[in-house]
GROMACS .gro file of C-alpha atoms in nm:
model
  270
    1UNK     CA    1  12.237   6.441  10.033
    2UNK     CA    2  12.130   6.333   9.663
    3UNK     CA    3  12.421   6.507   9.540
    4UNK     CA    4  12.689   6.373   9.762
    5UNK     CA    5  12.524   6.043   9.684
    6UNK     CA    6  12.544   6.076   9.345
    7UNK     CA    7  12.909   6.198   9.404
    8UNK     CA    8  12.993   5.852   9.576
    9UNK     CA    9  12.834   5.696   9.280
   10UNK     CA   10  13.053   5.852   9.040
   11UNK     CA   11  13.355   5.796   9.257
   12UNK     CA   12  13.290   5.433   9.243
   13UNK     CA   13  13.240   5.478   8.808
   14UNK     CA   14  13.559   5.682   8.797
   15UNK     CA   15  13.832   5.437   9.005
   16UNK     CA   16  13.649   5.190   8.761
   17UNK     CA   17  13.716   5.339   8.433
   18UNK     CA   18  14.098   5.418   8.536
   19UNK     CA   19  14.216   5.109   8.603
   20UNK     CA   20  14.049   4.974   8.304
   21UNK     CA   21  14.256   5.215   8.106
   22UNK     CA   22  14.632   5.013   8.099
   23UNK     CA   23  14.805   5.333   7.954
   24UNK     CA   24  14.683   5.544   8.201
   25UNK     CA   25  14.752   5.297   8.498
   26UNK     CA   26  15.132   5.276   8.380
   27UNK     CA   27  15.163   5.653   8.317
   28UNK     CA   28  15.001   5.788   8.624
   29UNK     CA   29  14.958   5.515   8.858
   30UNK     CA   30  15.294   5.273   8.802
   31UNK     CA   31  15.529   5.548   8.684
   32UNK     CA   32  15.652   5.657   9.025
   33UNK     CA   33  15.746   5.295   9.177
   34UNK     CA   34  15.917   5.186   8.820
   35UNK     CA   35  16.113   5.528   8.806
   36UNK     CA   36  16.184   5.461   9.209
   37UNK     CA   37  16.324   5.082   9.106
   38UNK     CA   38  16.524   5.235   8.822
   39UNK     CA   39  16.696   5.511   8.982
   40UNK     CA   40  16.776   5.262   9.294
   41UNK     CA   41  16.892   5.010   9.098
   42UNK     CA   42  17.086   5.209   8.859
   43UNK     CA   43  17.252   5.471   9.102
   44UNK     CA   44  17.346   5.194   9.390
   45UNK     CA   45  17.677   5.154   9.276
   46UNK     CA   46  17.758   5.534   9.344
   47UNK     CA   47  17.673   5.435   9.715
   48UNK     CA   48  17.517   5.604  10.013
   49UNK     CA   49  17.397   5.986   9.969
   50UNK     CA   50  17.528   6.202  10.222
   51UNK     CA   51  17.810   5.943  10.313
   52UNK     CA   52  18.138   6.057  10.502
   53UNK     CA   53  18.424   6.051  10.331
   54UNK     CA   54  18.515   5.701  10.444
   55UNK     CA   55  18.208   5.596  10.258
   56UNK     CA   56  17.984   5.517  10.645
   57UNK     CA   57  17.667   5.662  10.698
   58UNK     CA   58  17.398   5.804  10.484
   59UNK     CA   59  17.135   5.656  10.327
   60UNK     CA   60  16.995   5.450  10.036
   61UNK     CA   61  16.941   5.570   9.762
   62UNK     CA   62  16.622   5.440   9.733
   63UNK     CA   63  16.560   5.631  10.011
   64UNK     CA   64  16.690   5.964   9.883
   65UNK     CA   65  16.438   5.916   9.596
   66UNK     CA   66  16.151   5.787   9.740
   67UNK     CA   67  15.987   6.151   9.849
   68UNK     CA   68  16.063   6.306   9.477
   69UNK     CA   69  15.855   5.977   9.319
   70UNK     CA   70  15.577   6.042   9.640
   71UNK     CA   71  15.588   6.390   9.466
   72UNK     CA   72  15.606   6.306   9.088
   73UNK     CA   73  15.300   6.094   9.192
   74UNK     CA   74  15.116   6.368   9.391
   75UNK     CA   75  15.101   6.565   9.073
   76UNK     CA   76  15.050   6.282   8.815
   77UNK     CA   77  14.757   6.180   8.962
   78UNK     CA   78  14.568   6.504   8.963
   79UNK     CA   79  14.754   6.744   8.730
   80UNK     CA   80  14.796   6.467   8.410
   81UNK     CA   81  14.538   6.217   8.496
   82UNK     CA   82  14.275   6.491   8.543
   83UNK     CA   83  14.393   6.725   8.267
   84UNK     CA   84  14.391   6.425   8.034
   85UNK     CA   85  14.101   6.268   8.122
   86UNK     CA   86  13.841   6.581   8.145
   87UNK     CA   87  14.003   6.738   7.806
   88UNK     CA   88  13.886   6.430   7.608
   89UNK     CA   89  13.556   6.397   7.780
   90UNK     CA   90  13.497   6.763   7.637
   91UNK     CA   91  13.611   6.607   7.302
   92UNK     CA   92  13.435   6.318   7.253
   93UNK     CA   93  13.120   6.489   7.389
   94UNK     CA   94  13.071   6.323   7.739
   95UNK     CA   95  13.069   6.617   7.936
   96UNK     CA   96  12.751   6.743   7.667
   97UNK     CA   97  12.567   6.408   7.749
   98UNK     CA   98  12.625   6.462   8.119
   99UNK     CA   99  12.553   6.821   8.061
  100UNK     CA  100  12.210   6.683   7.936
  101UNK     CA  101  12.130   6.496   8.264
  102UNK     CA  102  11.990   6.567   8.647
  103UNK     CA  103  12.417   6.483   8.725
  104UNK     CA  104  12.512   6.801   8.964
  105UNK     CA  105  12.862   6.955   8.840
  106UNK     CA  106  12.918   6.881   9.197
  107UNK     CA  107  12.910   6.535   9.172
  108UNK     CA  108  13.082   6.512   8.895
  109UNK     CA  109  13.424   6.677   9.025
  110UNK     CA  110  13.289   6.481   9.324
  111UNK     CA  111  13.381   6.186   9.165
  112UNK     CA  112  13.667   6.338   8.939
  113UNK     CA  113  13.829   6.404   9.321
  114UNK     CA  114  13.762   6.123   9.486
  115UNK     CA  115  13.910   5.896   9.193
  116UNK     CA  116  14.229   6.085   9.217
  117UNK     CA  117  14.237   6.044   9.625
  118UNK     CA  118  14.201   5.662   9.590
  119UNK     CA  119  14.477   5.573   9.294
  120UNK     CA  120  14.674   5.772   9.448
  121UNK     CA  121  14.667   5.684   9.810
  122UNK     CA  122  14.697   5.325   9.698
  123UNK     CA  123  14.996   5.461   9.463
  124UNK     CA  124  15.201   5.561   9.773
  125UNK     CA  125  15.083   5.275   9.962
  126UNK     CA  126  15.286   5.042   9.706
  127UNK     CA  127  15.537   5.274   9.684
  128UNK     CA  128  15.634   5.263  10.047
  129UNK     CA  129  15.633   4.867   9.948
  130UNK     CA  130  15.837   4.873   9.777
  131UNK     CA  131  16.102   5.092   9.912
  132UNK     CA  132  16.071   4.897  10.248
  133UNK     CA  133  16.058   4.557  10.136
  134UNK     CA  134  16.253   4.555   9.788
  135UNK     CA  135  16.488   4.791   9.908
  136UNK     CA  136  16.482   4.784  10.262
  137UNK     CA  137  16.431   5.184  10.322
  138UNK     CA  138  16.348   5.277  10.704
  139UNK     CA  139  16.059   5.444  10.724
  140UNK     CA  140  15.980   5.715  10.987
  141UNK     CA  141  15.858   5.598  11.307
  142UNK     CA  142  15.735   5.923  11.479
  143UNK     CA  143  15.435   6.049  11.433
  144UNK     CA  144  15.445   6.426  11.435
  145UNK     CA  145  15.639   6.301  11.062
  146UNK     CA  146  15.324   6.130  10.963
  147UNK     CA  147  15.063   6.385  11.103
  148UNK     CA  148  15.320   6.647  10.865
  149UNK     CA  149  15.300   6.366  10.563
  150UNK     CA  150  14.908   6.355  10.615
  151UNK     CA  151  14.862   6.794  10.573
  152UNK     CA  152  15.139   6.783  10.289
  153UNK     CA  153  14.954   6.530  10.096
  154UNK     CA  154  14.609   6.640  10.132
  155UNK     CA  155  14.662   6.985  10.065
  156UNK     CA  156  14.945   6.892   9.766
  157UNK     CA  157  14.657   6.630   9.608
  158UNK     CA  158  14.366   6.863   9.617
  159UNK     CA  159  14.584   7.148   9.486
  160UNK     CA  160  14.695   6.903   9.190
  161UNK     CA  161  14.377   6.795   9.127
  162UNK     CA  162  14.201   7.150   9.058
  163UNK     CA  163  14.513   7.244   8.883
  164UNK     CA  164  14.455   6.949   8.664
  165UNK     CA  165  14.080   7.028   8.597
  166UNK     CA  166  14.195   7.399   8.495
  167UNK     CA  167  14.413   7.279   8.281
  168UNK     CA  168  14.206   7.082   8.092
  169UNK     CA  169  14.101   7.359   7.894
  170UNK     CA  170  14.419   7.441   7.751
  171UNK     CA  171  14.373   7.140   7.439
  172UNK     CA  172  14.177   7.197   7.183
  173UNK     CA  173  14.138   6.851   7.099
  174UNK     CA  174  14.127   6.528   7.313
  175UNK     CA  175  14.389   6.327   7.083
  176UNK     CA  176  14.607   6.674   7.126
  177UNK     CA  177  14.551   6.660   7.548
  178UNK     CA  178  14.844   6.435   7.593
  179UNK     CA  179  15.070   6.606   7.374
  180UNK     CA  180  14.996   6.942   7.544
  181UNK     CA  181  14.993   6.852   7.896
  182UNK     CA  182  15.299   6.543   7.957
  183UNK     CA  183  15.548   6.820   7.846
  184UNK     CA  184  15.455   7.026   8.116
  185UNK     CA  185  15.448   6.786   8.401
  186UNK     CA  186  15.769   6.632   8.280
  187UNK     CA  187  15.933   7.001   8.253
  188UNK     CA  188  15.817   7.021   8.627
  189UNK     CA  189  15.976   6.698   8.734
  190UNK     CA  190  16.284   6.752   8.602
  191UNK     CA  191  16.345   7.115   8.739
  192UNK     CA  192  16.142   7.039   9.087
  193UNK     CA  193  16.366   6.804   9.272
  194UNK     CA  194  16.219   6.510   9.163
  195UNK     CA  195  16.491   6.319   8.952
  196UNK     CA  196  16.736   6.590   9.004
  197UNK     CA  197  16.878   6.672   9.340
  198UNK     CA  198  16.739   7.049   9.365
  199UNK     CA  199  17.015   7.230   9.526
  200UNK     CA  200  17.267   7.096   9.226
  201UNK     CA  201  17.042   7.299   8.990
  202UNK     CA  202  17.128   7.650   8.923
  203UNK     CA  203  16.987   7.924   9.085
  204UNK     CA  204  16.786   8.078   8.815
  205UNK     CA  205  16.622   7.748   8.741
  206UNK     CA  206  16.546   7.705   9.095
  207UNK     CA  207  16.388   8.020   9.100
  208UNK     CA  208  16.171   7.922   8.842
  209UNK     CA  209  16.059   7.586   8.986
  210UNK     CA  210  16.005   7.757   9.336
  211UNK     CA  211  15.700   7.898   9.125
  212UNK     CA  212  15.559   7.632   9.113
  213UNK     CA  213  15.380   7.379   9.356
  214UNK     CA  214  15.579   7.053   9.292
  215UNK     CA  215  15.897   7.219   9.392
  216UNK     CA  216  15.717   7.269   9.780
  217UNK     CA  217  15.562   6.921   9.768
  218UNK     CA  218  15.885   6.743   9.682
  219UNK     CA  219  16.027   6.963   9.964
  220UNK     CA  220  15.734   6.879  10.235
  221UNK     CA  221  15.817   6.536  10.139
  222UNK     CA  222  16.162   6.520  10.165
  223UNK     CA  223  16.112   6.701  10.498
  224UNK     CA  224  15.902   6.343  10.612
  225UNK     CA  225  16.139   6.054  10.460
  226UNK     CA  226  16.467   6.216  10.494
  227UNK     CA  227  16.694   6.275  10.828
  228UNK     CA  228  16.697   6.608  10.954
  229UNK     CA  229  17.057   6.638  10.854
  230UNK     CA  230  16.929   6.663  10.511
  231UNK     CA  231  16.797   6.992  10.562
  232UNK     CA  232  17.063   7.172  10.532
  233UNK     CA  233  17.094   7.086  10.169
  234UNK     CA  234  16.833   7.257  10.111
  235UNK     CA  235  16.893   7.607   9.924
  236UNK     CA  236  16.734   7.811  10.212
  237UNK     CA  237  16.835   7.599  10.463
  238UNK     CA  238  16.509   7.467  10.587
  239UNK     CA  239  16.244   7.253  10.529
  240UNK     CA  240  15.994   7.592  10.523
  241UNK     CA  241  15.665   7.449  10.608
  242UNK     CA  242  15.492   7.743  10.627
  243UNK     CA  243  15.610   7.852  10.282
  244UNK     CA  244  15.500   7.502  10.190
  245UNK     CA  245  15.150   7.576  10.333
  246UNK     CA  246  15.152   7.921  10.179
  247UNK     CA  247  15.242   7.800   9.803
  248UNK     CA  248  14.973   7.543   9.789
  249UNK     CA  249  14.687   7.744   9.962
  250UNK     CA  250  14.757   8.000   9.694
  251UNK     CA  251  14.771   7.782   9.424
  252UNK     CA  252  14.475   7.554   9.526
  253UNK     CA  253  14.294   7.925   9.526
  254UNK     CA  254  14.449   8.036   9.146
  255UNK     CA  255  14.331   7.699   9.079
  256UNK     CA  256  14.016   7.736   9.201
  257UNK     CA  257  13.948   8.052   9.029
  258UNK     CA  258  14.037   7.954   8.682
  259UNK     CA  259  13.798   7.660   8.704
  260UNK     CA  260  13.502   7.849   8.771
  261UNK     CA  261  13.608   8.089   8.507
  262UNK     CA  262  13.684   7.820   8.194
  263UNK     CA  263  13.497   7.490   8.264
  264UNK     CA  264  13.171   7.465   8.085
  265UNK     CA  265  13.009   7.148   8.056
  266UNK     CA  266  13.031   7.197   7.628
  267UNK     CA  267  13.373   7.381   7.472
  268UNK     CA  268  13.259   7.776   7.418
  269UNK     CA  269  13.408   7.755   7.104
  270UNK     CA  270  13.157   7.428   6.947
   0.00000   0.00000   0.00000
């Protein structure tokens, strides 16, 4: 019990310290719902996705991009905010102080989760917002979508999130954290369905994002906010929940593994 205490106690110091950061809040916690405004302002003119050729039907597209920003958030929030934040704790010798005190490890990535669980559940809360009120998108009304949207996130959040903490032992430095770890997650966005409609990409590349796990959370998402007709755009054909299930589990276990492996509370090499 004193440890999960102590882990609510650092949740509460952790949501506190992010949103007094204001390049972190735009870069992890506004980035999604600026990119979503920019992309459905910019593209409207092209007109519906998935319209017939007399231009009827199809759908917004705000609402064609609304499940790749969901995504792009999923994985900012715990990939880049973690792998950011933890690397320059390391550097500027927090984790050595902490390391110093009665603070569980425990409670620490107690709080390091829960932080990433609030900003970004309030993250997608203003994204759906915005997409309904700015924009107007419809948003599902049955609930076997939202019970899907519920497993999808939770499993795609805490997979992000111990990705991000294994990752933040790739920098050596703090100041060199951002420059290592953006690329990557911007890499992933780009190849992963997120700005780019995946089935336009070519097959190799496709191949190479299906690696990895925004490709399946962009998917489970698209498989919530989109009509059904939309799944036949997709390369296999299907939504493939279970594959969606079975790519996270495993990489929330890889994940899992190379955390207890590299995190120490001081760099081995100082």
């Amino acid at each position: 019990m004193r440890t999960v205490g102590l882990g609510v106690n650092r949740v509460r110091y952790e949501v506190a310290v992010y949103f007094r950061q204001g390049d972190t809040i735009f870069f992890t916690f506004l980035f999604p719902v600026v990119m979503l405004g920019i992309f459905s302002v910019a593209f409207q003119g092209l007109g519906n996705v998935g319209a017939a050729p007399d231009g009827t039907g199809g759908i917004t597209q705000a609402a064609y991009y609304l499940p790749g920003m969901i995504a792009a958030g999923i994985l900012l929030s715990g990939v880049q905010n973690l792998a950011v934040d933890i690397a320059m704790e390391k550097s500027d010798g927090t984790l050595k102080r902490l390391g110093g005190t009665p603070l569980p490890v425990v409670s620490y990535f107690f709080g390091k989760m829960g932080q990433v669980i609030v900003t970004s559940v309030l993250q997608i809360l203003i994204l759906l917002l915005v997409a309904r009120v700015a924009f107007g998108v419809a948003l599902p009304t049955d609930p076997a979508l939202w019970l899907r949207f519920v497993w999808i996130y939770l499993l795609g959040i805490v997979t992000s999130a111990v990705l991000g903490i294994a990752l933040s032992s790739v920098p050596r430095t703090g100041k060199s954290a951002t420059a290592v770890i953006i690329p990557i997650v911007l890499i992933l966005q780009f190849i992963s369905g997120v700005y780019l409609a995946f089935n336009l990409l070519p097959e190799w590349l496709q191949n190479i994002a299906s690696i990895f796990p925004l490709k399946w959370i962009a998917q489970g998402m698209r498989s919530v906010f989109l009509p059904a007709s939309f799944e036949a755009q997709e390369p296999s054909g299907s939504w493939q929940l279970g594959l969606i299930a079975l790519v996270l589990a495993i990489w929330l276990v890889v994940g899992l593994i190379v955390c207890r492996m590299t995190f120490r509370w001081i760099r081995k090499d100082r």
